[in-house]
mmCIF file of C-alpha atoms in Angstrom:
data_model
loop_
_atom_site.group_PDB
_atom_site.id
_atom_site.type_symbol
_atom_site.label_atom_id
_atom_site.label_comp_id
_atom_site.label_asym_id
_atom_site.label_seq_id
_atom_site.Cartn_x
_atom_site.Cartn_y
_atom_site.Cartn_z
ATOM 1 C CA MET A 1 60.729 27.105 -14.504
ATOM 2 C CA THR A 2 60.020 23.407 -14.747
ATOM 3 C CA THR A 3 56.589 21.857 -14.784
ATOM 4 C CA THR A 4 55.623 18.480 -13.405
ATOM 5 C CA PRO A 5 53.398 16.446 -15.703
ATOM 6 C CA ARG A 6 49.914 15.964 -14.342
ATOM 7 C CA PRO A 7 49.289 12.374 -13.301
ATOM 8 C CA ASP A 8 46.638 10.511 -15.214
ATOM 9 C CA THR A 9 43.642 10.275 -12.865
ATOM 10 C CA ASP A 10 41.401 8.331 -15.230
ATOM 11 C CA PRO A 11 40.712 4.781 -14.026
ATOM 12 C CA PRO A 12 42.054 1.932 -16.113
ATOM 13 C CA GLU A 13 39.800 0.592 -18.799
ATOM 14 C CA GLY A 14 37.373 -1.975 -17.466
ATOM 15 C CA THR A 15 37.385 -0.583 -13.911
ATOM 16 C CA PRO A 16 33.799 -0.243 -12.607
ATOM 17 C CA GLU A 17 32.619 3.231 -11.748
ATOM 18 C CA PRO A 18 31.806 4.069 -8.094
ATOM 19 C CA GLY A 19 28.386 2.738 -7.277
ATOM 20 C CA ASP A 20 28.471 0.125 -10.036
ATOM 21 C CA THR A 21 28.231 -3.542 -9.122
ATOM 22 C CA ALA A 22 30.897 -5.905 -10.350
ATOM 23 C CA PRO A 23 29.591 -9.071 -12.003
ATOM 24 C CA LEU A 24 30.704 -12.404 -10.658
ATOM 25 C CA PRO A 25 33.523 -14.147 -12.543
ATOM 26 C CA ASP A 26 32.594 -17.287 -14.404
ATOM 27 C CA ASP A 27 34.743 -19.485 -12.150
ATOM 28 C CA VAL A 28 33.219 -18.147 -8.917
ATOM 29 C CA PRO A 29 30.032 -19.840 -7.740
ATOM 30 C CA ALA A 30 27.079 -17.533 -7.241
ATOM 31 C CA PRO A 31 26.020 -16.956 -3.638
ATOM 32 C CA PRO A 32 22.866 -18.787 -2.591
ATOM 33 C CA ALA A 33 19.635 -16.933 -3.271
ATOM 34 C CA ARG A 34 17.470 -16.987 -0.175
ATOM 35 C CA ARG A 35 13.871 -15.939 0.188
ATOM 36 C CA PHE A 36 13.017 -12.383 1.069
ATOM 37 C CA TRP A 37 11.969 -11.672 4.656
ATOM 38 C CA ALA A 38 8.809 -9.730 5.315
ATOM 39 C CA VAL A 39 8.934 -6.645 7.525
ATOM 40 C CA ARG A 40 5.655 -7.590 9.243
ATOM 41 C CA ARG A 41 4.891 -4.071 10.405
ATOM 42 C CA ILE A 42 1.355 -4.850 11.611
ATOM 43 C CA PRO A 43 2.264 -7.709 14.034
ATOM 44 C CA ALA A 44 5.281 -5.735 15.265
ATOM 45 C CA ALA A 45 3.168 -2.621 15.831
ATOM 46 C CA LEU A 46 0.452 -4.583 17.668
ATOM 47 C CA LEU A 47 2.986 -6.325 19.899
ATOM 48 C CA ALA A 48 4.784 -3.063 20.629
ATOM 49 C CA ALA A 49 1.499 -1.347 21.487
ATOM 50 C CA VAL A 50 0.450 -4.147 23.856
ATOM 51 C CA VAL A 51 3.842 -4.276 25.581
ATOM 52 C CA LEU A 52 4.049 -0.496 25.855
ATOM 53 C CA GLY A 53 0.524 -0.186 27.240
ATOM 54 C CA GLY A 54 0.967 -2.994 29.752
ATOM 55 C CA ALA A 55 4.375 -1.775 30.908
ATOM 56 C CA GLY A 56 3.146 1.794 31.221
ATOM 57 C CA LEU A 57 0.088 0.767 33.219
ATOM 58 C CA LEU A 58 2.134 -1.443 35.539
ATOM 59 C CA LEU A 59 4.780 1.232 36.030
ATOM 60 C CA TYR A 60 2.128 3.821 36.892
ATOM 61 C CA ASP A 61 0.537 1.495 39.425
ATOM 62 C CA VAL A 62 3.892 0.678 41.038
ATOM 63 C CA ALA A 63 4.737 4.379 41.252
ATOM 64 C CA ALA A 64 1.343 5.088 42.823
ATOM 65 C CA VAL A 65 1.927 2.425 45.489
ATOM 66 C CA ARG A 66 5.395 3.840 46.214
ATOM 67 C CA ALA A 67 3.743 7.226 46.705
ATOM 68 C CA ASP A 68 1.535 5.767 49.491
ATOM 69 C CA ARG A 69 -1.528 5.503 47.272
ATOM 70 C CA SER A 70 -3.770 2.514 46.900
ATOM 71 C CA ALA A 71 -3.093 0.109 44.083
ATOM 72 C CA MET A 72 -5.527 -0.239 41.212
ATOM 73 C CA SER A 73 -8.445 -2.546 41.723
ATOM 74 C CA TRP A 74 -7.402 -4.836 38.874
ATOM 75 C CA ARG A 75 -4.197 -5.743 40.707
ATOM 76 C CA HIS A 76 -6.169 -6.811 43.776
ATOM 77 C CA GLU A 77 -8.576 -8.808 41.631
ATOM 78 C CA VAL A 78 -5.782 -10.537 39.712
ATOM 79 C CA ALA A 79 -3.865 -11.324 42.896
ATOM 80 C CA ASP A 80 -6.975 -12.725 44.595
ATOM 81 C CA ALA A 81 -7.882 -14.790 41.527
ATOM 82 C CA LEU A 82 -4.398 -16.269 41.238
ATOM 83 C CA ALA A 83 -4.368 -17.060 44.965
ATOM 84 C CA THR A 84 -7.822 -18.653 45.152
ATOM 85 C CA ARG A 85 -8.470 -20.270 41.750
ATOM 86 C CA PRO A 86 -7.075 -23.785 41.196
ATOM 87 C CA LEU A 87 -4.783 -24.446 38.255
ATOM 88 C CA ASP A 88 -7.402 -26.587 36.491
ATOM 89 C CA ASP A 89 -9.926 -23.761 36.520
ATOM 90 C CA THR A 90 -11.502 -23.029 33.138
ATOM 91 C CA VAL A 91 -10.440 -19.387 33.120
ATOM 92 C CA ILE A 92 -6.840 -20.247 34.013
ATOM 93 C CA VAL A 93 -6.637 -22.970 31.367
ATOM 94 C CA ALA A 94 -8.213 -20.720 28.716
ATOM 95 C CA GLY A 95 -5.825 -17.877 29.505
ATOM 96 C CA ALA A 96 -2.832 -20.198 29.363
ATOM 97 C CA ALA A 97 -4.007 -21.626 26.026
ATOM 98 C CA VAL A 98 -4.391 -18.145 24.562
ATOM 99 C CA ALA A 99 -0.932 -17.181 25.776
ATOM 100 C CA VAL A 100 0.586 -20.319 24.258
ATOM 101 C CA LEU A 101 -1.141 -19.733 20.924
ATOM 102 C CA LEU A 102 0.056 -16.148 20.810
ATOM 103 C CA GLY A 103 3.582 -17.242 21.651
ATOM 104 C CA VAL A 104 3.585 -19.911 18.939
ATOM 105 C CA TRP A 105 2.215 -17.381 16.435
ATOM 106 C CA LEU A 106 5.001 -14.918 17.258
ATOM 107 C CA LEU A 107 7.641 -17.648 16.996
ATOM 108 C CA VAL A 108 6.324 -18.696 13.584
ATOM 109 C CA LEU A 109 6.406 -15.085 12.403
ATOM 110 C CA ALA A 110 9.955 -14.690 13.677
ATOM 111 C CA ALA A 111 11.253 -17.954 12.152
ATOM 112 C CA THR A 112 9.618 -17.834 8.701
ATOM 113 C CA PRO A 113 10.609 -15.474 5.887
ATOM 114 C CA GLY A 114 7.163 -14.575 4.604
ATOM 115 C CA LEU A 115 6.719 -12.800 1.256
ATOM 116 C CA ARG A 116 5.559 -15.982 -0.431
ATOM 117 C CA ASP A 117 4.573 -14.022 -3.555
ATOM 118 C CA VAL A 118 8.189 -13.031 -4.310
ATOM 119 C CA LEU A 119 10.421 -15.600 -6.017
ATOM 120 C CA PRO A 120 14.192 -15.093 -5.570
ATOM 121 C CA MET A 121 16.167 -14.655 -8.779
ATOM 122 C CA ARG A 122 19.670 -15.749 -9.654
ATOM 123 C CA ARG A 123 22.405 -13.544 -8.215
ATOM 124 C CA GLU A 124 24.795 -12.366 -10.887
ATOM 125 C CA HIS A 125 26.285 -9.607 -8.680
ATOM 126 C CA THR A 126 27.548 -10.047 -5.147
ATOM 127 C CA ASP A 127 25.690 -7.068 -3.659
ATOM 128 C CA VAL A 128 22.461 -7.184 -5.649
ATOM 129 C CA ARG A 129 19.402 -9.250 -4.765
ATOM 130 C CA ALA A 130 16.389 -9.406 -7.022
ATOM 131 C CA GLY A 131 12.989 -11.013 -6.784
ATOM 132 C CA LEU A 132 10.108 -11.598 -9.172
ATOM 133 C CA ASP A 133 6.455 -11.412 -8.234
ATOM 134 C CA ARG A 134 4.617 -14.660 -8.863
ATOM 135 C CA GLU A 135 1.722 -12.898 -10.569
ATOM 136 C CA ALA A 136 4.102 -11.110 -12.949
ATOM 137 C CA ALA A 137 5.797 -14.415 -13.748
ATOM 138 C CA ALA A 138 2.404 -15.979 -14.462
ATOM 139 C CA PHE A 139 1.459 -13.148 -16.841
ATOM 140 C CA THR A 140 4.782 -13.483 -18.670
ATOM 141 C CA LEU A 141 4.437 -17.229 -19.141
ATOM 142 C CA ARG A 142 0.797 -16.853 -20.157
ATOM 143 C CA ASP A 143 1.753 -14.452 -22.951
ATOM 144 C CA ARG A 144 4.374 -16.921 -24.131
ATOM 145 C CA VAL A 145 1.901 -19.808 -24.249
ATOM 146 C CA MET A 146 -0.701 -17.729 -26.090
ATOM 147 C CA GLU A 147 1.806 -17.378 -28.949
ATOM 148 C CA VAL A 148 1.686 -21.140 -29.585
ATOM 149 C CA SER A 149 -0.351 -22.059 -32.623
ATOM 150 C CA GLY A 150 -3.611 -23.754 -31.679
ATOM 151 C CA VAL A 151 -3.897 -22.347 -28.148
ATOM 152 C CA GLN A 152 -7.245 -20.632 -27.604
ATOM 153 C CA SER A 153 -6.951 -19.801 -23.895
ATOM 154 C CA VAL A 154 -4.600 -20.611 -21.062
ATOM 155 C CA ARG A 155 -4.462 -20.378 -17.289
ATOM 156 C CA VAL A 156 -1.070 -20.240 -15.549
ATOM 157 C CA ARG A 157 -0.506 -20.651 -11.838
ATOM 158 C CA VAL A 158 3.003 -20.066 -10.524
ATOM 159 C CA GLY A 159 3.913 -21.539 -7.157
ATOM 160 C CA ARG A 160 7.146 -21.567 -5.217
ATOM 161 C CA SER A 161 8.302 -24.858 -6.733
ATOM 162 C CA LYS A 162 5.764 -25.654 -9.432
ATOM 163 C CA VAL A 163 4.132 -24.017 -12.457
ATOM 164 C CA GLY A 164 0.726 -25.344 -13.454
ATOM 165 C CA VAL A 165 -0.575 -24.604 -16.954
ATOM 166 C CA ARG A 166 -4.008 -25.462 -18.324
ATOM 167 C CA ALA A 167 -4.390 -24.641 -22.007
ATOM 168 C CA VAL A 168 -7.365 -25.017 -24.322
ATOM 169 C CA SER A 169 -6.604 -25.860 -27.955
ATOM 170 C CA HIS A 170 -9.252 -25.532 -30.655
ATOM 171 C CA PHE A 171 -7.194 -26.990 -33.501
ATOM 172 C CA ARG A 172 -4.074 -29.089 -34.091
ATOM 173 C CA ALA A 173 -3.347 -32.355 -32.354
ATOM 174 C CA LEU A 174 -3.224 -32.106 -28.578
ATOM 175 C CA ASP A 175 0.136 -33.878 -28.352
ATOM 176 C CA GLU A 176 1.710 -31.397 -30.762
ATOM 177 C CA VAL A 177 0.267 -28.423 -28.905
ATOM 178 C CA ARG A 178 1.420 -29.832 -25.563
ATOM 179 C CA ALA A 179 4.954 -30.369 -26.886
ATOM 180 C CA ASP A 180 5.120 -26.799 -28.188
ATOM 181 C CA VAL A 181 3.735 -25.421 -24.932
ATOM 182 C CA GLU A 182 6.289 -27.348 -22.881
ATOM 183 C CA THR A 183 9.118 -26.056 -25.080
ATOM 184 C CA VAL A 184 7.924 -22.466 -24.807
ATOM 185 C CA LEU A 185 7.485 -22.766 -21.055
ATOM 186 C CA ALA A 186 10.944 -24.258 -20.549
ATOM 187 C CA THR A 187 12.476 -21.348 -22.451
ATOM 188 C CA GLY A 188 10.311 -18.802 -20.648
ATOM 189 C CA VAL A 189 11.117 -20.151 -17.182
ATOM 190 C CA ASP A 190 14.839 -20.098 -17.974
ATOM 191 C CA GLU A 191 14.598 -16.483 -19.162
ATOM 192 C CA LEU A 192 12.862 -15.470 -15.928
ATOM 193 C CA GLY A 193 16.189 -15.987 -14.170
ATOM 194 C CA LEU A 194 14.775 -17.690 -11.086
ATOM 195 C CA ALA A 195 17.210 -19.110 -8.557
ATOM 196 C CA ARG A 196 15.214 -22.323 -8.268
ATOM 197 C CA PRO A 197 13.478 -23.110 -11.568
ATOM 198 C CA PRO A 198 10.052 -24.593 -10.794
ATOM 199 C CA ALA A 199 8.766 -27.856 -12.188
ATOM 200 C CA LEU A 200 6.300 -27.663 -15.067
ATOM 201 C CA THR A 201 2.884 -29.290 -15.233
ATOM 202 C CA VAL A 202 1.079 -28.865 -18.555
ATOM 203 C CA ARG A 203 -2.458 -29.911 -19.396
ATOM 204 C CA VAL A 204 -3.994 -29.309 -22.827
ATOM 205 C CA THR A 205 -7.674 -29.981 -23.515
ATOM 206 C CA ARG A 206 -10.329 -29.228 -26.093
ATOM 207 C CA PRO A 207 -12.892 -26.466 -25.508
ATOM 208 C CA ALA A 208 -16.106 -27.540 -23.848
ATOM 209 C CA ARG A 209 -18.946 -28.221 -26.259
ATOM 210 C CA LYS A 210 -21.877 -25.881 -26.015
ATOM 211 C CA GLU A 211 -25.267 -27.325 -25.208
ATOM 212 C CA GLY A 212 -27.631 -27.661 -28.153
ATOM 213 C CA LYS A 213 -24.897 -28.242 -30.715
ATOM 214 C CA ALA A 214 -24.451 -31.549 -32.385
ATOM 215 C CA ALA A 215 -21.407 -33.567 -31.542
#
């Protein structure tokens, strides 16, 4: 009896396991990192509720008329108002303005990403997208700045394209502290891995003098 050797089923070395994401080669440009889109459940739920209620009410009234019943009073009132009121009537103009504003609001919601508090990060894998909360980024940079010698307190505000830092130094020269803070911030922003590194604005001041103390 002869036996057939069992084929080697192990994947070659370096082959990613199922479910793993393959990193991008160095010579392949990373795909653009776009902003995250908000789900906007509340506006969608409100719009769906209004459309469903209006369509259901209109369908019921049409079915009642088809069944040889009288139409609802609101249909007669709306029809009479549209037939008798001029187009420059205050009620007509106000209703049209409200409808236009609602339409513009829905268009803005549909055309803008939302989620302004999430900053997109660099994409190092083709099928992985990551984002960093702006508040978390501010806390991280604040901890970095507090490690600089001479910094007593610091306030960090992270925007979509700009990072504003206001530090208070109680010793050392302000120029030296500012230079160290800028260096630390540049390193910290690079380590955050953001797709679009924000610009840095650093301001270093002395602590306010307390009243009653001599200058």
